[in-house]
Coordinates of C-alpha atoms in Angstrom, one line a residue:
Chain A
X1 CA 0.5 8.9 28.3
X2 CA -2.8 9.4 26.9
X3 CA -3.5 12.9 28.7
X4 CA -0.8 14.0 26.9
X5 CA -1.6 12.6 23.5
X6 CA -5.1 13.8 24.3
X7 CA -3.7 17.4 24.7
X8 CA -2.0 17.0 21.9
X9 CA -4.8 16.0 19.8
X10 CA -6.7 18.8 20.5
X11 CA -4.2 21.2 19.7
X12 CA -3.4 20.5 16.4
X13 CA -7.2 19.7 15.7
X14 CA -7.8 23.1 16.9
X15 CA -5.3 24.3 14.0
X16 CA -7.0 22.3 12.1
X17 CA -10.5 23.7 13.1
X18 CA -8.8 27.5 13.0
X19 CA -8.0 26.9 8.9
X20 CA -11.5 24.7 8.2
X21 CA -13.8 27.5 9.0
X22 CA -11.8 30.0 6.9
X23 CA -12.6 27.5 3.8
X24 CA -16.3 27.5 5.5
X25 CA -17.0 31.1 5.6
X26 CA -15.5 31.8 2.0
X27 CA -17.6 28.6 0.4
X28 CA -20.8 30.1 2.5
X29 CA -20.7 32.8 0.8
X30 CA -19.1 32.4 -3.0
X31 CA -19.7 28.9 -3.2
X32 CA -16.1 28.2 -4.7
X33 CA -13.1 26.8 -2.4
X34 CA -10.4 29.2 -1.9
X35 CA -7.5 27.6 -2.9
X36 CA -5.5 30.4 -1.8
X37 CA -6.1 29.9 1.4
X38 CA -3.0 27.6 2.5
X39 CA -0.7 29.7 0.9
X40 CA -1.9 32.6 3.1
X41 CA -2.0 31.0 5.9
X42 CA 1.9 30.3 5.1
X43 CA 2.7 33.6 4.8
X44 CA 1.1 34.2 8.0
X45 CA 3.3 31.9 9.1
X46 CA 6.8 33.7 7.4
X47 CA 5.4 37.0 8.4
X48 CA 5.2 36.2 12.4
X49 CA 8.6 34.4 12.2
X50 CA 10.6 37.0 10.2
X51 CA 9.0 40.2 12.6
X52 CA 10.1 37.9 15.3
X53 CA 13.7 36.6 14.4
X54 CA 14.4 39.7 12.1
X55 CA 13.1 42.2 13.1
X56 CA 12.9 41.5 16.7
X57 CA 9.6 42.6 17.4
X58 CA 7.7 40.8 20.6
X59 CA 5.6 37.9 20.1
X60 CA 2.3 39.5 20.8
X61 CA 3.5 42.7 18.1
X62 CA 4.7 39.8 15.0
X63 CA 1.3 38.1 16.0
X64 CA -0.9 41.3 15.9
X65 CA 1.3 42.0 12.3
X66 CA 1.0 38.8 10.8
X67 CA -2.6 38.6 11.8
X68 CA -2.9 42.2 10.1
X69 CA -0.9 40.8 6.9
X70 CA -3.2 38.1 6.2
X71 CA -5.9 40.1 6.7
X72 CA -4.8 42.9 3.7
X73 CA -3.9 39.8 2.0
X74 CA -7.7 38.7 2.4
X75 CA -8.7 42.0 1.2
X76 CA -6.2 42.4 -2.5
X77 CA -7.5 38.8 -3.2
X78 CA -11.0 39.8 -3.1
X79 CA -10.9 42.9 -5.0
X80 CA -8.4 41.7 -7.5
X81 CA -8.8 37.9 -8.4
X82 CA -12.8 37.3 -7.1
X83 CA -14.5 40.6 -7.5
X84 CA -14.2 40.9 -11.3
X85 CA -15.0 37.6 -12.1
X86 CA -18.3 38.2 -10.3
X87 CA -21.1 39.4 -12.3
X88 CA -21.9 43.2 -11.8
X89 CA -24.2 44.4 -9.5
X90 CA -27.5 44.3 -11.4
X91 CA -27.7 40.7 -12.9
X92 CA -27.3 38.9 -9.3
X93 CA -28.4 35.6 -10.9
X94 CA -25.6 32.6 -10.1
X95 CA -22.3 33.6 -9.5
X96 CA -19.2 32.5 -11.4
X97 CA -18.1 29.2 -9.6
X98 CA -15.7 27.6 -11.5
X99 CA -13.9 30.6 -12.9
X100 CA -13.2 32.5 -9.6
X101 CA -12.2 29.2 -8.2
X102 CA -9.7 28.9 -11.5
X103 CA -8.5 32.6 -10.4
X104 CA -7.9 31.3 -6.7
X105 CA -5.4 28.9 -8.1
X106 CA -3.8 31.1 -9.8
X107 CA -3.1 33.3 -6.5
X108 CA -2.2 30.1 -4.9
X109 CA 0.4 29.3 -7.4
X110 CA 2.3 33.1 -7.5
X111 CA 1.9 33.5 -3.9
X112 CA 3.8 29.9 -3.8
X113 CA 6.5 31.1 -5.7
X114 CA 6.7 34.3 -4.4
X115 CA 7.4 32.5 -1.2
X116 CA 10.6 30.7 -3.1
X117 CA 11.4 33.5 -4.2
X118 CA 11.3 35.8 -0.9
X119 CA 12.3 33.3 2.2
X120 CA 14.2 30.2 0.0
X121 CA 13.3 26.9 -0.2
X122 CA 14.6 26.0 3.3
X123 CA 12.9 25.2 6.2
X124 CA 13.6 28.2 9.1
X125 CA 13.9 27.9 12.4
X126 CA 11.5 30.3 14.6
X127 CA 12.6 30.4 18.3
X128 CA 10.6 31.8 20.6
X129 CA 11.5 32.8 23.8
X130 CA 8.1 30.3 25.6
X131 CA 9.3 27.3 23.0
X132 CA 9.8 24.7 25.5
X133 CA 8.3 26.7 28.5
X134 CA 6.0 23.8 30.1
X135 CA 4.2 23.0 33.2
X136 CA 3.7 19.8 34.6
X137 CA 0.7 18.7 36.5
X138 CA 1.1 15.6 38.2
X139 CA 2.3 13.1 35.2
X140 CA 1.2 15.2 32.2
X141 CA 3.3 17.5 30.5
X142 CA 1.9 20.8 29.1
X143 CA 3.5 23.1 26.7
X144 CA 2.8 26.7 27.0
X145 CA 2.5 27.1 23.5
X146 CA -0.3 24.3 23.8
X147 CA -1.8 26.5 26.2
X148 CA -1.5 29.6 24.0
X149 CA -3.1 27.7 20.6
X150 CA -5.8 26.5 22.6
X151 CA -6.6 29.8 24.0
X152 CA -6.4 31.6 20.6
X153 CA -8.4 28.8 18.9
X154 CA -11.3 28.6 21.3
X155 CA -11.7 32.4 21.5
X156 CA -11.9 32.8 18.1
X157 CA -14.0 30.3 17.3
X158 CA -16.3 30.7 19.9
X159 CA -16.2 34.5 18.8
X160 CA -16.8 33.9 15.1
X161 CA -19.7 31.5 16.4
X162 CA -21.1 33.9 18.4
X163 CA -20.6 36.8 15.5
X164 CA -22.7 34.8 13.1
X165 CA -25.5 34.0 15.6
X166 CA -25.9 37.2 17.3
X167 CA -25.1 39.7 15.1
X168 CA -26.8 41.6 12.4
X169 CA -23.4 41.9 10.3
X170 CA -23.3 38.0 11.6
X171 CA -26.8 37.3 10.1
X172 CA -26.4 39.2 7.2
X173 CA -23.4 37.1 6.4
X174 CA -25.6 33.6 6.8
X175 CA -28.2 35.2 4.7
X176 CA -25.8 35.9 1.8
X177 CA -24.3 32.5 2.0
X178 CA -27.9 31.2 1.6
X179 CA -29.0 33.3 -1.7
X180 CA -26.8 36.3 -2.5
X181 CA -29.8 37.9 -4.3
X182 CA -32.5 37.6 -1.8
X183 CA -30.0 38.9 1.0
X184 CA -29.5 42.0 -1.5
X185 CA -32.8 42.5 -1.9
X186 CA -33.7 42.5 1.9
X187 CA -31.2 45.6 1.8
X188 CA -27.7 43.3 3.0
X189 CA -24.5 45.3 0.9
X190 CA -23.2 41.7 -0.3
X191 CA -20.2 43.1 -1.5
X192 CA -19.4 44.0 2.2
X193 CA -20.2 41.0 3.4
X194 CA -18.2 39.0 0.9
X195 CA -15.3 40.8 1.0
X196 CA -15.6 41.0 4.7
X197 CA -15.9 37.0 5.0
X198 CA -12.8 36.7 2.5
X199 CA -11.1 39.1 4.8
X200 CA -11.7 37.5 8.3
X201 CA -11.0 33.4 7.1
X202 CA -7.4 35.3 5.9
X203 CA -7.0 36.3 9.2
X204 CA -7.7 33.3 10.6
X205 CA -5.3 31.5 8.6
X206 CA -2.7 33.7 9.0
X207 CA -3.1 33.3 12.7
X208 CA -3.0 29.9 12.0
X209 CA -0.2 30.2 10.4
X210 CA 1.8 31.8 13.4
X211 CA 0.3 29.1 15.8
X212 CA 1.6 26.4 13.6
X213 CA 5.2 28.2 13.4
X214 CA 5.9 28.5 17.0
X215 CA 4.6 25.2 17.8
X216 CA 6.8 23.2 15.2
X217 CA 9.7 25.7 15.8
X218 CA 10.3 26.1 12.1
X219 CA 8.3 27.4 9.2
X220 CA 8.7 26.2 5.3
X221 CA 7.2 27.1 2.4
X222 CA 5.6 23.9 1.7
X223 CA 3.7 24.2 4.9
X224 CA 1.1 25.8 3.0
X225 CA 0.3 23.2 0.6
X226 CA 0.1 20.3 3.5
X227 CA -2.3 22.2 5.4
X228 CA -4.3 23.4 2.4
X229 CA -5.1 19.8 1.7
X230 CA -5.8 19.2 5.4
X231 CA -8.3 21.9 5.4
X232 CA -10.4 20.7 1.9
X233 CA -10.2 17.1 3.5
X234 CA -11.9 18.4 6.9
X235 CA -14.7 20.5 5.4
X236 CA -15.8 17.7 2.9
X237 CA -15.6 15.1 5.5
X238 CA -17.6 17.8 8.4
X239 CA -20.0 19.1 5.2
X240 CA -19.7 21.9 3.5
X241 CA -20.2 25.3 4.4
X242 CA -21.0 23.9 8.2
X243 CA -19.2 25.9 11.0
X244 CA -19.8 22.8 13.1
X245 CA -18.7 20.3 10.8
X246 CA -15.0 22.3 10.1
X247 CA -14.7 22.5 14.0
X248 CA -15.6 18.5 14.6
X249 CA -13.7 17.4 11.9
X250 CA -10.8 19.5 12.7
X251 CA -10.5 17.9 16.2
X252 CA -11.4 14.8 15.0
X253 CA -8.6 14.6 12.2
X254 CA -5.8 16.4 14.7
X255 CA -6.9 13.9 17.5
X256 CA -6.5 10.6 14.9
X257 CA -3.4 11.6 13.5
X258 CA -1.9 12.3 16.7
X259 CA -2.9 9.0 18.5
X260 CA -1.9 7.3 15.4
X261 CA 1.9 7.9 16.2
X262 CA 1.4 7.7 19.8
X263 CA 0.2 4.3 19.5
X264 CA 0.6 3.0 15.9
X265 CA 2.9 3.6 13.4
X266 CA 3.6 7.3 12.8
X267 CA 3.9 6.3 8.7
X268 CA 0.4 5.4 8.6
X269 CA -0.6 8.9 10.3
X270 CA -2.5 10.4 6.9
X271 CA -3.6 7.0 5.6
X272 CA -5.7 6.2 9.2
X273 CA -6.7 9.9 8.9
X274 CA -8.1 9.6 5.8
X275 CA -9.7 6.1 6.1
X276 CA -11.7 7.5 8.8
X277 CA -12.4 10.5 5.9
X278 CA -13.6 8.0 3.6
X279 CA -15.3 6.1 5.9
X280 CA -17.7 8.9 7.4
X281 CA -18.1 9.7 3.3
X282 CA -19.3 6.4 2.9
X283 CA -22.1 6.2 5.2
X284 CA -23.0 10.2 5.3
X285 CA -21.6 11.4 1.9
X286 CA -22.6 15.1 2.6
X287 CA -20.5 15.0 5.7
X288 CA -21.4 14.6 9.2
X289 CA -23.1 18.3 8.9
X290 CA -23.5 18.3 5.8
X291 CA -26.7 19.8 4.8
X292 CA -29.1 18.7 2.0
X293 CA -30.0 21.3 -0.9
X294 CA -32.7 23.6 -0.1
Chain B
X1 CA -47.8 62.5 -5.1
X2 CA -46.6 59.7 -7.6
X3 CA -44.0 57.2 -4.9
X4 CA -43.0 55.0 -7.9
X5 CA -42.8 56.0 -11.4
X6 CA -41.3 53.2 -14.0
X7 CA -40.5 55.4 -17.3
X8 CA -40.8 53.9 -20.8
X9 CA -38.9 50.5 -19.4
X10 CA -37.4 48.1 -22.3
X11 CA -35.7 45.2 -21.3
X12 CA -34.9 42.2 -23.5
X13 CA -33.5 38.7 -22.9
X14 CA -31.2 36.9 -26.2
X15 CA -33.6 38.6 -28.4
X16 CA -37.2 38.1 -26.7
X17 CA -38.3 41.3 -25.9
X18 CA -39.7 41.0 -22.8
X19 CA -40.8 44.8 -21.8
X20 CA -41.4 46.9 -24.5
X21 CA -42.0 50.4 -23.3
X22 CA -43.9 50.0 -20.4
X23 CA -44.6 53.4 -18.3
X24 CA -46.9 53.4 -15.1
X25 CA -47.0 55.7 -11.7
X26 CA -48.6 54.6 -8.7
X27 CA -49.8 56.7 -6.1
X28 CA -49.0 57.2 -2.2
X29 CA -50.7 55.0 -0.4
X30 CA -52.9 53.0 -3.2
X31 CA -52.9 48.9 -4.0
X32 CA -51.8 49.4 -7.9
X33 CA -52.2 45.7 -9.5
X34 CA -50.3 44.1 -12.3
X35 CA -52.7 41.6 -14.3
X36 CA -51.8 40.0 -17.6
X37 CA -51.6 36.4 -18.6
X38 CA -48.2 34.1 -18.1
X39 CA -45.0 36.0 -19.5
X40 CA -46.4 38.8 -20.0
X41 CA -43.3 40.5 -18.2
X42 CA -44.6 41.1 -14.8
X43 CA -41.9 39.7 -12.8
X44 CA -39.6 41.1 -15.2
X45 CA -41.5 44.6 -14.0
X46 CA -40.6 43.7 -10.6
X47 CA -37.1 42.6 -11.0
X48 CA -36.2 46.1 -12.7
X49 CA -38.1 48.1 -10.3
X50 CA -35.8 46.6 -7.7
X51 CA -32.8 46.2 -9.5
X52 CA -32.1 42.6 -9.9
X53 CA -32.9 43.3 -13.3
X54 CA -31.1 46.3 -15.0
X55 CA -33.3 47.4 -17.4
X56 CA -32.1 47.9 -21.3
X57 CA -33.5 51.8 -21.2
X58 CA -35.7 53.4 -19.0
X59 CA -35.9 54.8 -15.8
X60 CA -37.3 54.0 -12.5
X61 CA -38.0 56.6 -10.4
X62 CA -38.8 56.3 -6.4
X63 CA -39.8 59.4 -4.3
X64 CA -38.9 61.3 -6.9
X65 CA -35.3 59.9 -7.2
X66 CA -34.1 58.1 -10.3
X67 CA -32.5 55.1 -8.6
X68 CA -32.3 53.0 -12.2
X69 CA -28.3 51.5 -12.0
X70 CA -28.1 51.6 -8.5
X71 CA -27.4 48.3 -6.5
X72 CA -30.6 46.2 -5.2
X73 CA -29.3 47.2 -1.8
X74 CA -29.5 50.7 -1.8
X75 CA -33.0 50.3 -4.1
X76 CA -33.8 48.8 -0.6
X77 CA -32.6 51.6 1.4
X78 CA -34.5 53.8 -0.8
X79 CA -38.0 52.6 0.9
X80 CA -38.8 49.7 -1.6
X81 CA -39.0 45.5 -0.7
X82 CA -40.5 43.1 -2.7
X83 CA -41.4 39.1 -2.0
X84 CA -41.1 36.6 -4.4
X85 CA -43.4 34.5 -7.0
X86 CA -41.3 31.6 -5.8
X87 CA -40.8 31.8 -2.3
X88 CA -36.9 32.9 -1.4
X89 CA -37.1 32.9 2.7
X90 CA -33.7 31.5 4.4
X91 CA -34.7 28.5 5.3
X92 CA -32.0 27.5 7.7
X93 CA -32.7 30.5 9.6
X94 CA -35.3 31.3 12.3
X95 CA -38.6 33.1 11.3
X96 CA -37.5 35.8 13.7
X97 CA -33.9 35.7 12.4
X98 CA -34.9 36.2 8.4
X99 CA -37.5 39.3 9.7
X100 CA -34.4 40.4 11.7
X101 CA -32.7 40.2 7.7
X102 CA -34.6 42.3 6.4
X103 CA -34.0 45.3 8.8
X104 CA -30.6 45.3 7.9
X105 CA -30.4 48.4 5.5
X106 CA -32.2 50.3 9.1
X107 CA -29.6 49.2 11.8
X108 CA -26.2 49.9 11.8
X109 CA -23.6 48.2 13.7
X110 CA -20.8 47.2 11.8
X111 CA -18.3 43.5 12.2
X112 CA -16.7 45.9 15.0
X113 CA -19.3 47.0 17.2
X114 CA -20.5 43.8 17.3
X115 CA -16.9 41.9 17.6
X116 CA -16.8 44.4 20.4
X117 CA -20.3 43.9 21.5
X118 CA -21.2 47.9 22.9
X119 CA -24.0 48.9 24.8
X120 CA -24.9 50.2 21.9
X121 CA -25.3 47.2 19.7
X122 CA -26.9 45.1 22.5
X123 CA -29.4 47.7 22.6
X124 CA -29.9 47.8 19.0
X125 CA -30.1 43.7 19.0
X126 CA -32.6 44.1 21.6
X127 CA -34.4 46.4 19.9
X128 CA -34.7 44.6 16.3
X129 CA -35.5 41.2 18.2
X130 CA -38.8 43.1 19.6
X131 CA -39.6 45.0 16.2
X132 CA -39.3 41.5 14.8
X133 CA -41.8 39.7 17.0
X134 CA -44.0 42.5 16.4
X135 CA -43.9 42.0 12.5
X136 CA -44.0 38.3 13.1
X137 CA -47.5 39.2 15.3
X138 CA -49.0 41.3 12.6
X139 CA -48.7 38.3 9.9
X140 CA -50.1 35.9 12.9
X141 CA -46.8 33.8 12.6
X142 CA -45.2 34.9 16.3
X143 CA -45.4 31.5 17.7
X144 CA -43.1 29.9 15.0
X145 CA -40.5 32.9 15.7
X146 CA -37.8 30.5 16.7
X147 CA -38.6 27.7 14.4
X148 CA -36.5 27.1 11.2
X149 CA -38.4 29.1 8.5
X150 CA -38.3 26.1 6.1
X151 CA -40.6 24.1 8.0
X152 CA -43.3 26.5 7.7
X153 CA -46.4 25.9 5.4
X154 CA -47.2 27.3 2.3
X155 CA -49.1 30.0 2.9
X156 CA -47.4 30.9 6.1
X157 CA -43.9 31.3 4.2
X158 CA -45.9 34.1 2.1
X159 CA -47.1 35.8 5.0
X160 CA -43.3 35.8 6.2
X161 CA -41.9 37.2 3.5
X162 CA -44.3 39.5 3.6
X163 CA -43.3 40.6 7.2
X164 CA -39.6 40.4 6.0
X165 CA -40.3 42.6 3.1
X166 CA -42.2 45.0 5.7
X167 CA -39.0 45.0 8.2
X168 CA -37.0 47.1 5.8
X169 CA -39.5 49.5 6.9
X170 CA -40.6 49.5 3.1
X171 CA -42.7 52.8 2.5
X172 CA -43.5 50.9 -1.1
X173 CA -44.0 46.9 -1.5
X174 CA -43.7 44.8 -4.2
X175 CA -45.7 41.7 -4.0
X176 CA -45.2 39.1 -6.5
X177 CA -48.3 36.7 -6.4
X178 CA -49.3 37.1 -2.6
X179 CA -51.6 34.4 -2.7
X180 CA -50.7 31.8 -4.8
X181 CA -50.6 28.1 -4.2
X182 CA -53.6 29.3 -1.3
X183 CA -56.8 28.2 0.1
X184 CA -59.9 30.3 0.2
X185 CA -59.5 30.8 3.8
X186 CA -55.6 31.7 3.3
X187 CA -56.7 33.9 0.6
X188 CA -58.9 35.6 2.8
X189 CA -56.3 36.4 5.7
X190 CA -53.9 37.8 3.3
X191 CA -56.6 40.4 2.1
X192 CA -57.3 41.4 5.3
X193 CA -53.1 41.8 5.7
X194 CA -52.7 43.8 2.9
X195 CA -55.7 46.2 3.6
X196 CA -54.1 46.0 7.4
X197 CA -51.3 47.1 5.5
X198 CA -52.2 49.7 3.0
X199 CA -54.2 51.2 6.0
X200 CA -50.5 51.9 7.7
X201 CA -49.9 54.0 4.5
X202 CA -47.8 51.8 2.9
X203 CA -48.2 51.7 -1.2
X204 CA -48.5 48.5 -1.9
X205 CA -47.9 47.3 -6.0
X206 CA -49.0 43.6 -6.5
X207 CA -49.1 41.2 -9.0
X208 CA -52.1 38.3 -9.3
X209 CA -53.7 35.3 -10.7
X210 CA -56.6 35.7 -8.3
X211 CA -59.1 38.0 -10.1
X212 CA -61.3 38.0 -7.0
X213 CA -58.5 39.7 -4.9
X214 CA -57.3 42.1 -7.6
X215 CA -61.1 43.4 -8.2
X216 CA -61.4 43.6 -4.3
X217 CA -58.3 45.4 -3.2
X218 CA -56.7 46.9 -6.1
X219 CA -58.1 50.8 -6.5
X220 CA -56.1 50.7 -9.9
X221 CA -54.8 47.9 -12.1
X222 CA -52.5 48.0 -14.7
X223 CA -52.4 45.0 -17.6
X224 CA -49.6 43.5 -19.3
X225 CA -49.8 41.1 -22.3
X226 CA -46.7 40.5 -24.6
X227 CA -44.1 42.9 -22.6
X228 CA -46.5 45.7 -23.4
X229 CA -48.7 47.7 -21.0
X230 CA -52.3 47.1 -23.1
X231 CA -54.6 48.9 -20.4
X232 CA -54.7 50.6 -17.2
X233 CA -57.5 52.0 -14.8
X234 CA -60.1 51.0 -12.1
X235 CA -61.3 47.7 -11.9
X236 CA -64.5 48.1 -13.2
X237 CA -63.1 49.8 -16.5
X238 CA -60.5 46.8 -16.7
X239 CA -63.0 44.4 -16.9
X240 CA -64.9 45.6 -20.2
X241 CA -61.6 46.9 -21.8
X242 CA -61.9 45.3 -25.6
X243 CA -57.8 44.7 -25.7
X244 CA -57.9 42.7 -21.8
X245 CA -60.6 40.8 -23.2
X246 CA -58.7 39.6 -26.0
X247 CA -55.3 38.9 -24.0
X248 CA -57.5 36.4 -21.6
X249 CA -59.9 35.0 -24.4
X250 CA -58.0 35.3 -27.7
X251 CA -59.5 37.1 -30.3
X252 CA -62.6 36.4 -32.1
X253 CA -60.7 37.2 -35.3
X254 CA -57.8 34.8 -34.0

């Protein structure tokens, strides 16, 4: 039913979308990938299950705490592994790229084993009590959970478009990712504005990361490397540093993938994905946003 | 009363001294230029004064503050903006949206108020988005205010960054080369800007190529040749000083 598999499509593409901007505002603003950012967004993923099964806290409570998780998970990264391998305030020229990206991987690699370590190398089971609550409207199936990732997706994204556009903190941030120095001159407190770009893309991966959970009814540790990749392989193929480009790609990659084993052969799902990837690189290599050097 | 006092700056790069003790004050309200041939440490001045640059030793001293150490933001917040030798507008943004940029240090709604969009902020928005089209009006760029400011010309990214700078509702303005790259006729609109300016009461500290516009504008001029401050003082006293003559022409002795 393609309805359905359109549905589908733009849910997980929307996931997709959600994790691609977080890599989008961090690169707009440091210039480095954050190769943290998976692993976060698994934790965000642990964090809403275990408040939820453990803990039995309501949905809406292990969402707001996994969301606020991520967040303060944004925050120690920043000050402890990107912060000091900035130059001081004072000397403004460049940054330092490939060491704070170096640092990134580092966090990436102890927040992956602290994940063994805490929850186990199994995959766990998160039931939730709207798991297979669905509506149907003439032939189509609809999950509510479908319903609730959608929801969450578009408003923050439209939110987080609409921050950047209209808004002087919003502004501030685009004029930092264009030339940290200028924007410090003009009077713009980069440090805030870094630290509060690293801070929000957390966020948004950890909510991610809760989305993903209760839609696949389990959560694993490894779910934080698959995704990670997903994420790098949507903002090169949209462009880097292009809010547009992580939310096309996004949905385009989610939709491929998902007609792909609707209607092909559910092995091939990341190889059509990724010929398309390569294929867009071939004729636009900066992406289909991507923008050339100023 | 003395706005801007650098004190005794020093500031060397691997080796290459590039200021070597340079001390000048500049007065409220007065167009104080910098002359001296290429790498003489002019933009070097500049980048201290605003602290992009922190200087070896020395102190620079704004409204009687010492604000040498502090970050280039809060140098901004302190009354000071500066433009650039080579032009450093955003260019994927707006004309209205970089002006808007620059008022930054003077409106204050946080990631929350604005996530939560208040009366207040709206408001505020409002208000900047008018203060900018105003700026924009004063330079004579208002009817590019929506246009991306990379595809501006020239001359009319200097005038921008000129109303950017002034956004920050700068009491003291560093311009680095106002006019370079221009026509006669481009030349001749930024002089009247600048008096425009300087008639506002804004002190205004420039550095130029153009001797023309330095003679015209500037009531005092300071000279820098080698990192070291050789001369300073009116125009006309400028123009006969033995040492300035020597930096431009080489010395007879040579």
């Amino acid at each position: 039913m393609l309805a359905e598999q359109l549905i589908n499509g733009l849910t997980l593409g929307s996931i997709y979308a959600l994790i691609a901007i977080g890599y989008t505002l961090v690169f707009g603003v440091l210039d480095i990938i954050n190769m943290a950012h998976g692993e976060i967004f698994m934790f965000g993923a642990f964090a809403g299950m275990l408040m939820s099964m453990k803990l039995g806290a309501p949905l809406p409570v292990a969402f707001l705490g996994s969301v606020a998780l991520t967040a303060a998970m944004g925050y120690v990264l920043e000050l402890l592994a990107l912060r000091p391998l900035r130059r001081p305030s004072g000397n403004m020229e460049g940054n330092a790229g490939l060491s704070t990206l170096i640092s990134t991987i580092g966090v990436a690699i102890i927040l992956e084993n602290l994940s063994l370590k805490l929850f186990g190398a199994e995959n766990q089971p998160f039931r939730t009590s709207f798991g297979n609550v669905k509506f149907t409207i003439g032939p189509v199936n609809i999950y509510l959970i479908q319903i609730v990732i959608l929801l969450a997706s578009g408003v923050l994204i439209c939110g987080l478009a609409l921050w950047l556009k209209r808004s002087r903190s919003g502004r501030a941030l685009r004029a930092t990712a264009e030339s940290p120095e200028t924007a410090a001159l003009m009077g713009v407190d980069t440090k805030k504005i870094i630290t509060t770009a690293v801070v929000t893309a957390s966020a948004m991966a950890g909510t991610a990361g809760v989305l993903v959970a209760m839609s696949f009814s389990n959560v694993g540790t490894r779910m934080g490397v698959s995704m990670g990749l997903k994420g790098l392989a949507i903002i090169v193929f949209g462009g880097m540093g292009s809010v547009n480009g992580a939310l096309v790609g996004g949905i385009i990659l989610g939709m491929a993938e998902t007609l792909v084993v609707a209607y092909g052969d559910s092995g091939y799902r990341d190889a059509i994905a990724f010929v398309i990837i390569i294929g867009v690189l071939l004729l636009k290599p900066k992406g289909l946003f991507g923008q050339n050097a100023s | 009363m003395e706005v801007l006092k650098l004190v005794n700056i020093c500031k060397s790069f691997g080796g290459v001294s590039a200021l070597n003790g340079v001390s000048l004050s500049v007065k409220k309200g007065e167009i104080y230029g910098i002359i001296g041939p290429n790498g003489a440490g002019k933009t070097t001045l500049f980048n201290v004064a605003t602290a992009s640059v922190r200087p070896d030793s020395g102190n620079v001293v704004v409204n009687d503050e010492d604000i040498t150490g502090l970050p280039p933001h809060a140098v901004t917040k302190r009354g000071m903006a500066r433009t650039f030798q080579n032009i450093r507008l955003f260019n994927r943004m707006t004309l209205q949206e970089n002006v808007m940029v620059g008022m930054h240090c003077r409106t204050g709604s946080g990631v929350l108020r604005s996530v939560l969009r208040t009366s207040g902020q709206r408001s505020e928005e409002r208000e900047a988005k008018i203060r900018a089209m105003e700026l924009l009006d004063f330079v004579g760029l208002s009817k590019y205010f929506g246009k991306k400011a990379g595809i501006l010309s020239y001359g009319q990214q200097r005038k921008l960054e000129i109303a950017r700078a002034l956004a920050t509702s700068a009491s003291i303005l560093l311009l680095d080369e106002p006019v370079a790259g221009m026509n006669e006729s481009e030349t001749e609109d930024v002089y009247h800007l600048l008096t425009a300016i300087a008639y506002r009461g804004i002190t205004i500290v420039l550095i130029e190529h153009d001797m023309g516009l330095v003679m015209n504008l500037c009531g005092r001029v300071a000279v820098l040749d080698f990192g070291e401050l050789i001369a300073a003082g009116t125009p006309s006293e400028i123009k006969v000083h033995p040492l300035v003559i020597e930096a431009y022409l080489g010395s007879e002795r040579g």
